[in-house]
Amino acid sequence: MLRQLSIRDFVIVEALELEFHPGFTVLTGETGAGKSILVDALELAVGGRADASVIRDGAERAEVAAEFDVPARGALAAWVDGQALGGDPGVLLLRRMLDRSGRGRAFVNGHAATVAQLREAGEFLLDIHGQHAHQSLLRGAAQRALLDAHAGLEPLAQEVTEAFRGWRRLEQLAAEAEAQFAQREAERADLEDRVKGLKKLAPAEGEWDALAAEHSRLAHGSSLLAGAQSSLEALSEAEGACVAQLAAVAQRLRELSEHDQALAPIVEMLAGAEAQAGEAVRELRHYAARIELDPEALRSTEARIEALHAAARKHRVRPEQLWQLARDLATRLADLELAGNPEALRKHVEAAGALYDKNASALSQKRRAAAQALGKAVSAKMQQLAMAGGKFAVVLDPLDEPASHGREDVEFQVSAHPSLPLRPLAKVASGGELSRISLAIQMVAAKSSPVGTLIFDEVDAGIGGAVAEVVGRSLQALGTERQVLCVTHLPQVAAQGDEQWSVTKTGSTKKGARISTGVTRLDRAARIEELARMLGGTEITATTRKHATELLGRYP
């Protein structure tokens, strides 16, 4: 669950510190106030694309940090441990910075990380459903991806893709085997020599970084030992050592604090400093005892570094890439050797094709079941969104030739009225209908999502009246199971939030003036005023206030 969001100099936001709670939270405000900017900032924190244009005018860099409460165990905790990005138990902190040069930095729990790692973490944490999601849902690839994600078929779909690539690689190899015998033999001889040399060297993944660290430690062993010993002397062994002086000062002030309790906090700080210094002394003694001056180990490490350097120069790669090169060359050599044995190659091609068939058939079977379930669920949701008698179907179109995504294309089809036949979603003419169908799909998909935070950014555009009330009720129900944030312009939706925040834009519109976005959590009286504004526009009357009070009163 999203706990806190900190934004600095992002678009028109100068500085915001937001604290979130469970349930259904709505964000409202006038057009252009910056409601969706908060969603954009959160998307940046979880690895979204961005460039220097998002930095606030006059600032040198933009920064966004998001803190999440996360389970101590589970897939996300395993991912964090596997990436060596651990932090405080039950908390995950993501931070992203961008500067004017276009360079950026990313952090997970205070550890330097890549944007790809932010994105991977974000996949465990939240789903963002944008106001233009219906545009992406018109594409077949997006429809297939949604069906697979909704049914939990992504791992199997990935296996199908990998099996297809392996099969096609072997088929291509078989075709080349007939046409390029002489060229293949020359390449095989060269690769055999290179692989033999790299096999003898045996570079390992991560070895170069470990060697560099070990070499630095061994090469500076004398200075490390001398530094540790001199520090020990200054802290605890020399006359007038720091630890002894801290203890003496603390004792003296402790006695004086009996006469003035104002000294008590200072005594506590000194006691803490004394304890920390004592712990540092103990750790330094252990460290000094472990340092070994080993010239032979240093020579051995330097020889290994030189060997890796020489191989890297020979193969024209960086030393840390040698292990990957060795693996790739061995794979290519195995392919070439296989190409020299037509019978064995034919069997490998057949086996690869059989593996693809097996995985693709399993994927097709599960997609058929998932398509029926998704069609029923979205059709039911459409009835609630003023599309009585409407029907949604997920159609699987068999392909004439196998593809990397399986043996069928996925197409969403819809009928907005019982008298109309099912038609591809891409051919639905009405923008309002498309918005409602998209919202139905997203709400069904969101309900099955395993993440803890769901964000809806004006997905209710194009609807109103009783339909808006149904949308709000659905989001509120979703908020009992998950944390839900919704940017909305509809008072019927906003009134059903457990919390309502108002997003406002401050500053002059004059040229050169600074404009900024602010966010305020509204109490009941302020919610009535905001709902009245949403109902009546700029002029708030007693009638609109009464209507707003009644609207809020429906959802205590």
Coordinates of C-alpha atoms in Angstrom, one line a residue, residues 156 158-167 170 347-363 407:
L156 CA 3.2 -19.5 -19.8
Q158 CA 6.7 -16.1 -22.0
E159 CA 7.5 -19.9 -22.3
V160 CA 5.7 -20.0 -25.6
T161 CA 7.7 -17.0 -26.9
E162 CA 11.0 -18.5 -25.8
A163 CA 10.1 -21.9 -27.3
F164 CA 9.1 -20.2 -30.6
R165 CA 12.4 -18.3 -30.8
G166 CA 14.4 -21.4 -30.0
W167 CA 12.5 -23.4 -32.7
L170 CA 17.2 -24.0 -35.1
K347 CA 16.0 -34.1 -34.4
H348 CA 16.7 -30.9 -32.5
V349 CA 14.4 -29.0 -34.8
E350 CA 11.6 -31.5 -34.3
A351 CA 12.1 -31.5 -30.5
A352 CA 12.0 -27.6 -30.5
G353 CA 8.8 -27.7 -32.6
A354 CA 7.2 -30.2 -30.3
L355 CA 8.0 -28.1 -27.2
Y356 CA 6.4 -25.1 -28.9
D357 CA 3.4 -27.1 -29.8
K358 CA 3.0 -28.4 -26.3
N359 CA 3.3 -24.9 -24.6
A360 CA 1.2 -23.2 -27.3
S361 CA -1.6 -25.8 -27.0
A362 CA -1.7 -25.4 -23.2
L363 CA -1.8 -21.6 -23.6
R407 CA -1.5 -20.0 -32.1

